[in-house]
Tab-separated table of C-alpha atoms in Angstrom:
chain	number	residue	atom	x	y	z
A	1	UNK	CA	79.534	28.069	-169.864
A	2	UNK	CA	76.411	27.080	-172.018
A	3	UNK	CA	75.989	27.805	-175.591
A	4	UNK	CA	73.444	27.318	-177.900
A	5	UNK	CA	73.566	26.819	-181.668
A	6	UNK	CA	70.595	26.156	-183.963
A	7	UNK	CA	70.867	24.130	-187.285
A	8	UNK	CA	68.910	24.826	-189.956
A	9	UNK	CA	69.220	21.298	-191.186
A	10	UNK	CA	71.288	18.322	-189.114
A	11	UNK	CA	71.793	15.273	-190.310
A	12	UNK	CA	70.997	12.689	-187.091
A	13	UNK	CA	72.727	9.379	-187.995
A	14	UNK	CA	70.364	8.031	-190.524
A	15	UNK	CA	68.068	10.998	-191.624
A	16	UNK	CA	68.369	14.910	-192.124
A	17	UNK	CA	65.983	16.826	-189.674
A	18	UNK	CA	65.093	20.914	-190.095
A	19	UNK	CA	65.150	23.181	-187.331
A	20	UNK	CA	66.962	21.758	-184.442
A	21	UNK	CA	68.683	23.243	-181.262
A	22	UNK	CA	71.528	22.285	-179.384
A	23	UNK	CA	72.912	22.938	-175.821
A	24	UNK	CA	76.608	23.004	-174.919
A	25	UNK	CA	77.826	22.953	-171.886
A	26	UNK	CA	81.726	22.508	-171.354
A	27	UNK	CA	81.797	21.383	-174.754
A	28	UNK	CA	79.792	18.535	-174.938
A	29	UNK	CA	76.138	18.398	-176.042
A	30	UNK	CA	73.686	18.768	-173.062
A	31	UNK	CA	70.704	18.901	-175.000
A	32	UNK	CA	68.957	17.925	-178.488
A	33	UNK	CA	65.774	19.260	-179.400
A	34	UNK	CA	64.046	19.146	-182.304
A	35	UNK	CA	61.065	21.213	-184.193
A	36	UNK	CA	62.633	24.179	-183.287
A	37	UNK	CA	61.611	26.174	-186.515
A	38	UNK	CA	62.787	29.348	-185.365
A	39	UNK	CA	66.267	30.375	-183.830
A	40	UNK	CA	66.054	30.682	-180.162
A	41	UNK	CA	66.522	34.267	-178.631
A	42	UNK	CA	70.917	34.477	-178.150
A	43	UNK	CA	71.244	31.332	-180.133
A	44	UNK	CA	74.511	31.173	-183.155
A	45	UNK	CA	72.239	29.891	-186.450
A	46	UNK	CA	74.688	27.277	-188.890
A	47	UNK	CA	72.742	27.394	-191.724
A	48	UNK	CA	72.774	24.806	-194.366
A	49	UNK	CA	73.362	21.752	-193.111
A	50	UNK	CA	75.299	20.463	-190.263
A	51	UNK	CA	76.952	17.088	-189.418
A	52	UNK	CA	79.190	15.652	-186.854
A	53	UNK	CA	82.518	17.308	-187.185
A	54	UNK	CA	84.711	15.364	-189.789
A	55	UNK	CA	88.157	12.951	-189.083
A	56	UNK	CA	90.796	12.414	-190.739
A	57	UNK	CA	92.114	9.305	-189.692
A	58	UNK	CA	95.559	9.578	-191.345
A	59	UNK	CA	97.595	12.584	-192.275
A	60	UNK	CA	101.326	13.003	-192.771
A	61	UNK	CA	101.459	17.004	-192.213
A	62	UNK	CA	104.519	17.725	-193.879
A	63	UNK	CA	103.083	15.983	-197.557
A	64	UNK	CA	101.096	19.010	-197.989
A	65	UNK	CA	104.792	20.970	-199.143
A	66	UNK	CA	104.835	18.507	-202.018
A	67	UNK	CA	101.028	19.627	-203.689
A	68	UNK	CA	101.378	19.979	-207.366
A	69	UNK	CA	105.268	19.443	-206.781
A	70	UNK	CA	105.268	15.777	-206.955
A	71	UNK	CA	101.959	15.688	-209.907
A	72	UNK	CA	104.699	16.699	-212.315
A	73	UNK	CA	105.662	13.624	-215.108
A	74	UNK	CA	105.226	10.442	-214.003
A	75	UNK	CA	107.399	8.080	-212.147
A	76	UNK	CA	106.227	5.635	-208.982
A	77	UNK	CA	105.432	5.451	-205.586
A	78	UNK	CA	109.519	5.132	-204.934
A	79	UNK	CA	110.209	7.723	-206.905
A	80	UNK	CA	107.477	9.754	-204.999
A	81	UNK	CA	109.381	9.161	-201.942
A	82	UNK	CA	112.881	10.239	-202.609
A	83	UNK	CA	110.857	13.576	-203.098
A	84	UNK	CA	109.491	13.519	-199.959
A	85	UNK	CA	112.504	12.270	-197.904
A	86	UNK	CA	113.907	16.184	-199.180
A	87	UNK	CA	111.300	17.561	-197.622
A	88	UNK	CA	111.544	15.753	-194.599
A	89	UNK	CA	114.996	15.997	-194.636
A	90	UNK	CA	114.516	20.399	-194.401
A	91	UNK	CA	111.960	20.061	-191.465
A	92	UNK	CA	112.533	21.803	-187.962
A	93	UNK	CA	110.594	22.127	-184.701
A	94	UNK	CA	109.804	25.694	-185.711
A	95	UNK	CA	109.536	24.678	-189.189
A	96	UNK	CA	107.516	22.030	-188.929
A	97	UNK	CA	104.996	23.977	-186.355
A	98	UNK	CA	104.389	26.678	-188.544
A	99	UNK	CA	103.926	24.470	-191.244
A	100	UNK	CA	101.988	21.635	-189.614
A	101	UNK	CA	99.360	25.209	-188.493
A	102	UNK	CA	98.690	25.959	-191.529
A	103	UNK	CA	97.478	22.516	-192.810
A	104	UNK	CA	95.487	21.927	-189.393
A	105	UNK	CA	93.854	25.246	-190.389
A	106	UNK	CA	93.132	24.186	-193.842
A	107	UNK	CA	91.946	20.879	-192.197
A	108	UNK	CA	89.702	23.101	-189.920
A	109	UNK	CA	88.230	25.009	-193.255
A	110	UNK	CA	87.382	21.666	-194.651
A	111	UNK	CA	85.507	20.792	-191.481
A	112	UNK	CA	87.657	18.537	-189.805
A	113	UNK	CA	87.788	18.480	-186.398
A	114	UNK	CA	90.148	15.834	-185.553
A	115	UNK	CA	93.169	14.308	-187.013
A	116	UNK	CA	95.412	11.201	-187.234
A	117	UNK	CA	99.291	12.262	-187.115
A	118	UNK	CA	100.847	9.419	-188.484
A	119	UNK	CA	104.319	11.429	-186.800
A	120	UNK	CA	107.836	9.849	-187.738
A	121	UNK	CA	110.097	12.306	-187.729
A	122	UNK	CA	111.284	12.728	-184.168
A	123	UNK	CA	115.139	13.536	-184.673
A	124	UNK	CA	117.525	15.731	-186.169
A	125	UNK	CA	118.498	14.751	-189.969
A	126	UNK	CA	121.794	13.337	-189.215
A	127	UNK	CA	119.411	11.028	-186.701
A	128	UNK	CA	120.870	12.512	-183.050
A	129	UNK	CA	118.005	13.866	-180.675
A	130	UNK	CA	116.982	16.939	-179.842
A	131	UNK	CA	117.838	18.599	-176.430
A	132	UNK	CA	113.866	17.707	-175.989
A	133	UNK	CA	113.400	14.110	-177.743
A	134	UNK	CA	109.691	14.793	-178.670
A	135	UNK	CA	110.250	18.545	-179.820
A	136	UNK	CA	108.633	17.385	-183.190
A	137	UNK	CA	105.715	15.672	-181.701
A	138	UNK	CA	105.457	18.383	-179.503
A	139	UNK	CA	105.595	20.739	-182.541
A	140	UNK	CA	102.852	19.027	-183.845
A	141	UNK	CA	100.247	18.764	-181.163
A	142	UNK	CA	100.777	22.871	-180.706
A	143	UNK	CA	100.255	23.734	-184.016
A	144	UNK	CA	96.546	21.907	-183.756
A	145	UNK	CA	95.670	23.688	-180.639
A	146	UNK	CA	96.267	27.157	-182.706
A	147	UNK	CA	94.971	25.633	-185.178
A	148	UNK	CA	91.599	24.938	-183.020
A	149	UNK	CA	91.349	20.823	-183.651
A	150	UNK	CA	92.029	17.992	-181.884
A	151	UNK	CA	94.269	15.772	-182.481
A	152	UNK	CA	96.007	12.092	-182.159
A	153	UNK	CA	99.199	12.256	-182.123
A	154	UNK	CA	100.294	8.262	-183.630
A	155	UNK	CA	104.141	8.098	-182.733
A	156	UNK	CA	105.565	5.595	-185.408
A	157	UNK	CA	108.417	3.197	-184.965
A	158	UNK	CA	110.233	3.495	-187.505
A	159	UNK	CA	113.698	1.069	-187.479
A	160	UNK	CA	114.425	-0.076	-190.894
A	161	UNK	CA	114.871	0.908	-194.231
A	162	UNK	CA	113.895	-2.852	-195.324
A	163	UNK	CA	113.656	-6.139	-193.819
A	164	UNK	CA	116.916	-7.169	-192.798
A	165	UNK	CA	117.947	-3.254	-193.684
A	166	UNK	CA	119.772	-0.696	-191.438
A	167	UNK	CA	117.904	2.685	-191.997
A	168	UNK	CA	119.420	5.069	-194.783
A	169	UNK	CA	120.340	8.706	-194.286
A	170	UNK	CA	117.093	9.674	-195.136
A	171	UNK	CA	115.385	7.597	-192.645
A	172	UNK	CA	118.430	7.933	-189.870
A	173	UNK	CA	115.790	11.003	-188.203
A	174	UNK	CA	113.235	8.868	-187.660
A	175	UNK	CA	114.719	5.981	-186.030
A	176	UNK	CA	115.039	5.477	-182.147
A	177	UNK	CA	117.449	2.349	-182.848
A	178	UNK	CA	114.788	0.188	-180.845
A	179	UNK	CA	111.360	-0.558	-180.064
A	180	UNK	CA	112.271	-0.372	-176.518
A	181	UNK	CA	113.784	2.815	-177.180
A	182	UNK	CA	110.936	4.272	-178.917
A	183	UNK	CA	108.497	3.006	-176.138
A	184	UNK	CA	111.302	5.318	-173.814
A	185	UNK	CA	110.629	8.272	-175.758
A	186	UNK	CA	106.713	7.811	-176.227
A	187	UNK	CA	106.160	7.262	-172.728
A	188	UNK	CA	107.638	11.051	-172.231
A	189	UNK	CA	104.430	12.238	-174.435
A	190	UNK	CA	101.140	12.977	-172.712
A	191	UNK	CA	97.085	13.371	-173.645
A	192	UNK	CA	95.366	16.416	-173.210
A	193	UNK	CA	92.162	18.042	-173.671
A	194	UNK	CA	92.866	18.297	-177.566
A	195	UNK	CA	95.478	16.134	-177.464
A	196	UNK	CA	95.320	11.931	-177.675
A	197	UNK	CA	98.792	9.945	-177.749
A	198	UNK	CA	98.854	6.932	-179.977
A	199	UNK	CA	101.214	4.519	-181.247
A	200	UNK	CA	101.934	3.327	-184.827
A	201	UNK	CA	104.044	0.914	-186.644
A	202	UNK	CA	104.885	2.468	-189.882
A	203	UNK	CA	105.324	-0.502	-191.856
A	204	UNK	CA	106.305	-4.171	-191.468
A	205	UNK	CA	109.321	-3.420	-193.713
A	206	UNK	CA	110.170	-0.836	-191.086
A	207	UNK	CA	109.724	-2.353	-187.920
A	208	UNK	CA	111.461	-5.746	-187.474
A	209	UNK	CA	109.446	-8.751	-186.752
A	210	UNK	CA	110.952	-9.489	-183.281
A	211	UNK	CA	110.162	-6.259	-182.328
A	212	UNK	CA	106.126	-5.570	-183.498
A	213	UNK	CA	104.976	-6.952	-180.330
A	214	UNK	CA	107.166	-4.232	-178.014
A	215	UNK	CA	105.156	-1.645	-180.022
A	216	UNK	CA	101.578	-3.310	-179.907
A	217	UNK	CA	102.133	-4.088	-176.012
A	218	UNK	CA	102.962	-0.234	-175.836
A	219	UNK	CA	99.536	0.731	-177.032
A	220	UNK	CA	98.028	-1.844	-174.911
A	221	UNK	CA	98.811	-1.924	-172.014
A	222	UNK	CA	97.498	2.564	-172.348
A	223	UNK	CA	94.368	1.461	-174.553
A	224	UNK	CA	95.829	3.627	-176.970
A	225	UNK	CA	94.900	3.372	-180.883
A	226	UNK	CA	97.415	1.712	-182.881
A	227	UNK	CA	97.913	2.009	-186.384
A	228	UNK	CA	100.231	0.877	-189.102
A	229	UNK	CA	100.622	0.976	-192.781
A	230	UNK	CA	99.779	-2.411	-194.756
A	231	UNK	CA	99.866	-3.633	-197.982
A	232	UNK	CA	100.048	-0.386	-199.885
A	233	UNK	CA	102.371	-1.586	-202.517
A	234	UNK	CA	102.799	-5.157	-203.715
A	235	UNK	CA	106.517	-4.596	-203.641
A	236	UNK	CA	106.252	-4.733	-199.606
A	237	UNK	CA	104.455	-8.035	-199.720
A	238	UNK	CA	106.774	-9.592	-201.766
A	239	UNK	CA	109.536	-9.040	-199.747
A	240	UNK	CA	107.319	-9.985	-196.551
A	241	UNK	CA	106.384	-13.299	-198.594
A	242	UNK	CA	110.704	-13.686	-199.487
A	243	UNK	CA	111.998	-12.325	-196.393
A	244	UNK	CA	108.907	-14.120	-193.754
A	245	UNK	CA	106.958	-16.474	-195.859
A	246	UNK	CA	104.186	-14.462	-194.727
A	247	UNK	CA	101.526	-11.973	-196.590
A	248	UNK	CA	102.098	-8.557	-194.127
A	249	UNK	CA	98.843	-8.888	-192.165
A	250	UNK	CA	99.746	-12.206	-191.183
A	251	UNK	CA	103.090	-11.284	-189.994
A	252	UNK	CA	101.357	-8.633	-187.853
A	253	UNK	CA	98.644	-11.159	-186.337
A	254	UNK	CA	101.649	-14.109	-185.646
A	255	UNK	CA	102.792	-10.688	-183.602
A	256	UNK	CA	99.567	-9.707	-181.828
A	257	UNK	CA	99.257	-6.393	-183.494
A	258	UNK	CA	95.680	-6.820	-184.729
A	259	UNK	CA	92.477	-5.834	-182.789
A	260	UNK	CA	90.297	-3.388	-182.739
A	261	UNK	CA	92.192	-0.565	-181.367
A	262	UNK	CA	94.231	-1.055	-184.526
A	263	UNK	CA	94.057	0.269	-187.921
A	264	UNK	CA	95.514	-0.760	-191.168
A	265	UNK	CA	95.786	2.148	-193.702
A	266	UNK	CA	95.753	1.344	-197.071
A	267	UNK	CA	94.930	-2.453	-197.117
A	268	UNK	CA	95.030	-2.706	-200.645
A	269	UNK	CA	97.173	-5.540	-201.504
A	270	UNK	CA	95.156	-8.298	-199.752
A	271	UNK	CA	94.606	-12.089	-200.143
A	272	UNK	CA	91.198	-13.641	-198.783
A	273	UNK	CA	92.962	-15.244	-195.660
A	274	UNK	CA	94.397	-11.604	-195.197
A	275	UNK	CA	90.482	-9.958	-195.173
A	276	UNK	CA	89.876	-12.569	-193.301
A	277	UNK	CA	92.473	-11.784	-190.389
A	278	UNK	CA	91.298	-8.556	-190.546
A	279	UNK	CA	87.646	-8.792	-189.983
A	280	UNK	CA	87.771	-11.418	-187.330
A	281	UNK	CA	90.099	-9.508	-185.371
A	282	UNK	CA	87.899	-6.439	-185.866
A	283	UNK	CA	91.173	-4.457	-186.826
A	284	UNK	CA	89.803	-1.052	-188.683
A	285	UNK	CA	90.343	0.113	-192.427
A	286	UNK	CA	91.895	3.644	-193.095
A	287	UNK	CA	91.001	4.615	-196.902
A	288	UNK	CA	92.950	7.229	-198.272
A	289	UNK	CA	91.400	7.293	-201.904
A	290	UNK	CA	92.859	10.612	-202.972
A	291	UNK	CA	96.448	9.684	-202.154
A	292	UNK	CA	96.133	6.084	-203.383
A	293	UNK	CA	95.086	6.807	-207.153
A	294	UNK	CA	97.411	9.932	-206.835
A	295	UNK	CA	100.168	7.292	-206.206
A	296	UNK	CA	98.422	4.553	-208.570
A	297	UNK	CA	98.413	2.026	-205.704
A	298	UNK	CA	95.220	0.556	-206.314
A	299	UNK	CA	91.752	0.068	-205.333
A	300	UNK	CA	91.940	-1.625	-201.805
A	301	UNK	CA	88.863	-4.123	-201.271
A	302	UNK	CA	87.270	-1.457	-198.559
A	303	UNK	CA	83.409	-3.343	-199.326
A	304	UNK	CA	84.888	-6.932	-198.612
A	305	UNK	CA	86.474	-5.785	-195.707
A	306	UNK	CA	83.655	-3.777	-194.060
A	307	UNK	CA	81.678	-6.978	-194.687
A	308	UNK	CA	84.138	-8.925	-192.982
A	309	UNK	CA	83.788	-6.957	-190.068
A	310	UNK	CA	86.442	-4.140	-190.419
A	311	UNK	CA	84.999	-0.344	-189.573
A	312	UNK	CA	85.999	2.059	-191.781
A	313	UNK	CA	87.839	5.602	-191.827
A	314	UNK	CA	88.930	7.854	-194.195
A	315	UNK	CA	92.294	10.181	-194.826
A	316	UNK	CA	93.982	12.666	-196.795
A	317	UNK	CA	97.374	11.367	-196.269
A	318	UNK	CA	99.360	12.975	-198.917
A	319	UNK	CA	96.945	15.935	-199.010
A	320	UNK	CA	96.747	16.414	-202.797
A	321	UNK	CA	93.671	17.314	-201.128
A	322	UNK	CA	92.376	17.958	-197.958
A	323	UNK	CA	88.742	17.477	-198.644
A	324	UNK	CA	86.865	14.415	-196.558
A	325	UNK	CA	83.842	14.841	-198.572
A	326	UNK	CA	85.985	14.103	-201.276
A	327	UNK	CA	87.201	10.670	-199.889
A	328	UNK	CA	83.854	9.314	-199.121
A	329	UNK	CA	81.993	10.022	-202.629
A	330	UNK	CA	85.861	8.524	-203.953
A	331	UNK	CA	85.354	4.724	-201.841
A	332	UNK	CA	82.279	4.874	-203.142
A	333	UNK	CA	82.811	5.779	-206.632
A	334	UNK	CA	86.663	3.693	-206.599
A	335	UNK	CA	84.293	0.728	-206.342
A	336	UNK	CA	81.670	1.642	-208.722
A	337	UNK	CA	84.407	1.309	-211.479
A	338	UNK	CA	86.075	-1.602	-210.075
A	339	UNK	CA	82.371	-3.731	-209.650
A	340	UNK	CA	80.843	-1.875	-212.488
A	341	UNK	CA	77.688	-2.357	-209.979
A	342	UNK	CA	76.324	1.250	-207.949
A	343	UNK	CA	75.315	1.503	-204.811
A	344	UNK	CA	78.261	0.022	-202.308
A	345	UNK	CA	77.548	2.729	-199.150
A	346	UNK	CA	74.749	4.574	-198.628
A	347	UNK	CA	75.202	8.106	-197.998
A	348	UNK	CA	74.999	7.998	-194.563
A	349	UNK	CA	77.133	4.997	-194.064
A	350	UNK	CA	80.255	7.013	-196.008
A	351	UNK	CA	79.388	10.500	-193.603
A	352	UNK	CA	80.013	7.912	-190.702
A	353	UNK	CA	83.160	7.024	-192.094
A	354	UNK	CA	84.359	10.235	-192.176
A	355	UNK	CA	82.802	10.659	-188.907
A	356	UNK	CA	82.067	8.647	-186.160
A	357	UNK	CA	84.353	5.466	-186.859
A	358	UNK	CA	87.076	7.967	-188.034
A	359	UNK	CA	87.289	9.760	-184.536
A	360	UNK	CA	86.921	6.180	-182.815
A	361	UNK	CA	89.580	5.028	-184.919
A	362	UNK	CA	91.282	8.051	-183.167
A	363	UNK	CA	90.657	7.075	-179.562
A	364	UNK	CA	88.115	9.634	-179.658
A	365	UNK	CA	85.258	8.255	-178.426
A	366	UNK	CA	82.543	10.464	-177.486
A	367	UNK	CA	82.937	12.203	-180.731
A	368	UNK	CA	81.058	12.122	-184.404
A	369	UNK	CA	77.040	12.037	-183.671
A	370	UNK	CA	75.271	15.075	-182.539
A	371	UNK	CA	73.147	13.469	-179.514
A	372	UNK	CA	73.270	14.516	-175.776
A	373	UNK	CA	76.743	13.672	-174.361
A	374	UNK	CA	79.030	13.664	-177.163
A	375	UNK	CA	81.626	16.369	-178.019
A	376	UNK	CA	80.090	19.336	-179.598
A	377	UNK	CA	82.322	19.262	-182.669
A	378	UNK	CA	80.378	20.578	-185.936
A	379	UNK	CA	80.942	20.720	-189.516
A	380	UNK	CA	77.807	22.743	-191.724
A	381	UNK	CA	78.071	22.522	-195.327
A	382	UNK	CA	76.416	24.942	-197.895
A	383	UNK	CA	73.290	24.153	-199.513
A	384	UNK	CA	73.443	27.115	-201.425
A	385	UNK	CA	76.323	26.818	-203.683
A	386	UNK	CA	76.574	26.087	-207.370
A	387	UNK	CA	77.558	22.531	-205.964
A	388	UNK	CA	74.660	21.878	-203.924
A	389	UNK	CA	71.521	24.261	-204.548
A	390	UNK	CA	68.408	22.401	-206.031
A	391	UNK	CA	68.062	19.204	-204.204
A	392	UNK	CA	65.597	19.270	-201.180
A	393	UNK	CA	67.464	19.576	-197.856
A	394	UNK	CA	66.063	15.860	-196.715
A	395	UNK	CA	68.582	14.793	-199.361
A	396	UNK	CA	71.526	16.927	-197.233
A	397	UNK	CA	73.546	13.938	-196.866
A	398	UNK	CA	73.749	12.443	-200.452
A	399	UNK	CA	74.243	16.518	-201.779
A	400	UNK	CA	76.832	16.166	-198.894
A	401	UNK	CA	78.771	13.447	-200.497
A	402	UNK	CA	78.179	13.318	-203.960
A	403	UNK	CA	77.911	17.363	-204.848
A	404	UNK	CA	79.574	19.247	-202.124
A	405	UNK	CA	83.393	19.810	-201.400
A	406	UNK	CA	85.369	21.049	-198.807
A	407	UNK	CA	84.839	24.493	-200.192
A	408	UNK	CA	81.081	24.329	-199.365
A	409	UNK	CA	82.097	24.338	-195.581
A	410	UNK	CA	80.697	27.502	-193.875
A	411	UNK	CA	80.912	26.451	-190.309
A	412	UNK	CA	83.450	24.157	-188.387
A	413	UNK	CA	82.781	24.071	-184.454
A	414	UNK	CA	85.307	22.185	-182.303
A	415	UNK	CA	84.518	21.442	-178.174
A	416	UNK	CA	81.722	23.942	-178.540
A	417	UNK	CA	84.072	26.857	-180.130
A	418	UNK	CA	83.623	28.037	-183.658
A	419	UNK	CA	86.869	27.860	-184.941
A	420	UNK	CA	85.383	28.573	-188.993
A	421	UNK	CA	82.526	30.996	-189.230
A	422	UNK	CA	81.360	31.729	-192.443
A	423	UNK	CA	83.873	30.111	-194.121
A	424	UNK	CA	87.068	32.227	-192.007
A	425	UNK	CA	89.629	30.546	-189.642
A	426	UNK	CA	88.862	32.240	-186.573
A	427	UNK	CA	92.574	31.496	-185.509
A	428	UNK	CA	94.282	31.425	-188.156
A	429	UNK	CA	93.355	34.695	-189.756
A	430	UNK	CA	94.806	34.551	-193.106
A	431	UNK	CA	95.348	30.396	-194.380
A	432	UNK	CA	96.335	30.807	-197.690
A	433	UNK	CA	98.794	33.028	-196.636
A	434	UNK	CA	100.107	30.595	-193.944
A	435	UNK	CA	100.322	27.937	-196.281
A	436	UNK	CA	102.286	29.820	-198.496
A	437	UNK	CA	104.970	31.387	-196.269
A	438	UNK	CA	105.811	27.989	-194.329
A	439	UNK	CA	105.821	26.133	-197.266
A	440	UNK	CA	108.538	28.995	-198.427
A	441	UNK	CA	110.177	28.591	-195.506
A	442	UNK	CA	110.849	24.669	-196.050
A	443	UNK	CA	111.996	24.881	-199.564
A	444	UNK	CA	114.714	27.451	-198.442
A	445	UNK	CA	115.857	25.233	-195.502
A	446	UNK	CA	118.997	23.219	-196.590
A	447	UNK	CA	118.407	19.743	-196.185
């Protein structure tokens, strides 16, 4: 079936360019053509203008019950998770699905049109399987497909509460006992049209030494993205340094879990030698800006590493806020304050981020750049909002990332389907009210 949409505005890579048509056929982009000042007869008009559907690179679904819950007072990261381990801890397959559609949706509204599931909680609370071993996963990659976005689902290994450290009751679901036991049950998952399969290691506190290289062989030897936490709190690389005599990222290269089908999220504790490692090994950045100042973990060195030859993504992680926009303009303007110099990313190199090396981060390839062959996933943003009216729409992409927000989205199109038009879920019919009755739901649960 061929569709065609025209863009008022579309930002090609480096430049904005008015009036331009596009074919789809199957969902991918068969055609590009530009100077097209009127809509064709039968085409759907985005107005505004439209980029490269959005990715975010690394979400934890279930966060999104602790909004506003967890901004009360003060406290720490730690103290931030024995909050979330509650919620966790209240989390079913049906639960979690109707839950885990409702943020997808709001995802979708904010233009996204892929997403990283960093997924660890694959058992029930007391840590016994269910009668199906992946029913969470499984959950999880259903509730995107109502949801109408793709996804990767990143199955973490999760072993330890610590190094040296049996897991506690909070983390007894997500264990498998293994990594050979977790490669059992993440062999049982499968891709699909929306759906990638992934591997992560949640932490090198989590996942024993002698056992990172089970999990990085895993993704390996299925060219799957693999992605782990590092260096998010200088707690964890002190007891890496005390428990290893090794920073974090250089326990994870002695182990062969660097490359550049991985990605470190966070990366904010770093030496020089660690950057290093990093770069050489072309092993990707994940910046999650909103959720590290939310969490006061720091500014993590995101212009040193890109330099050193580390592509960067960009996630809402906690989802304090699901707003991508947001997390570009914030690596840009996190470093601003730390350099007290302007000017870090251009525009267009922070819409990539949340873009084109987000959905490669993702295993998704042929995604993020609207040229002939590539997945005909859209995201158009207002120019006529109290955000972003005034500047002249050659400027799109810096009104894009330094005005507009996720509620300037109008359109979101996903494998050549609008899935938002005019700013409504075309799935989902009523978000707000999704969010609010699964979110209900979880807090009633007993834990």
């Amino acid at each position: 079936m061929q569709v065609t949409y025209w863009l008022e505005n579309a930002w090609l890579d480096t430049f904005v360019e008015p009036g331009v048509a596009l074919d789809v056929t199957d969902g991918r982009i068969t055609a590009v053509r530009r100077d097209v000042h009127a809509p064709p007869p039968g085409a759907t008009v985005l107005r505004g203008l439209t980029l490269p559907g959005l990715s975010n690179a690394h979400s934890h679904a279930f966060h999104r019950a602790l909004r506003s819950t967890v901004q009360v007072g003060s406290g720490t990261f730690w103290t931030w998770r024995e909050v979330m381990y509650g919620v966790a801890s209240r989390l079913n397959p049906d639960t979690y699905f109707a839950l885990a559609r409702a943020v997808y949706a709001e995802m979708a509204l904010a233009g996204i049109t892929s997403v990283g599931e960093f997924h660890y909680l694959h058992h029930t609370p007391g840590g016994t399987p269910y009668d199906d071993p992946n029913a969470m996963g499984e959950a999880l990659t259903a509730a995107a497909a109502e949801a109408g976005i793709r996804i990767t689902l990143l199955d973490t290994a999760y072993l330890s509460a610590g190094f040296g450290e049996r897991p506690n009751q909070h983390q007894q679901r997500f264990s498998d006992g293994t990594a050979a036991a977790w490669a059992e049950r993440a062999s049982l998952l499968k891709d699909s049209d929306h759906v990638r399969i992934g591997a992560a290691i949640h932490s090198v506190r989590a996942v024993p030494a002698d056992q990172l290289a089970t999990v990085a062989e895993w993704a390996r030897e299925r060219e799957a993205p693999l992605h782990v936490h590092l260096s998010e709190q200088t707690a964890e690389n002190d007891a890496c340094q005390a428990a290893h005599g090794r920073t974090p990222t250089q326990l994870l290269a002695d182990h062969g879990v660097l490359g550049p089908r991985t990605t470190g999220v966070h990366n904010t504790h770093l030496t020089d030698e660690d950057i290093a490692l990093i770069g050489s090994t072309s092993t990707g950045t994940c910046m999650c800006p909103t959720t590290e100042r939310d969490l006061a973990d720091g500014i993590g060195p995101a212009a040193r590493l890109q330099r050193a030859g580390s592509p960067l993504s960009l996630g809402s992680d906690s989802h304090a806020v699901i707003d991508l926009l947001e997390e570009a303009r914030a690596m840009e303007l996190n470093e601003r304050l730390r350099s007290r110099t302007r000017g870090h990313w251009t525009a267009a190199a922070l819409l990539r981020a949340a873009s084109a090396d987000g959905h490669s981060a993702l295993g998704w390839h042929g995604a993020g750049t609207i040229e002939t062959g590539s997945l005909a996933d859209l995201t158009t943003i207002a120019l006529d909002s109290v955000r972003t009216a005034g500047p002249l729409p050659r400027l799109g992409a810096e009104t894009a990332v330094f005005a507009a927000s996720a509620a300037d989205i109008r359109h979101t199109v996903v494998d050549g389907r609008h899935v938002v038009r005019d700013g409504a879920h075309a799935l989902v019919p009523d978000v707000p009210a999704a969010l609010t009755e699964s979110i209900a739901a979880v807090r009633a649960a007993h834990g």
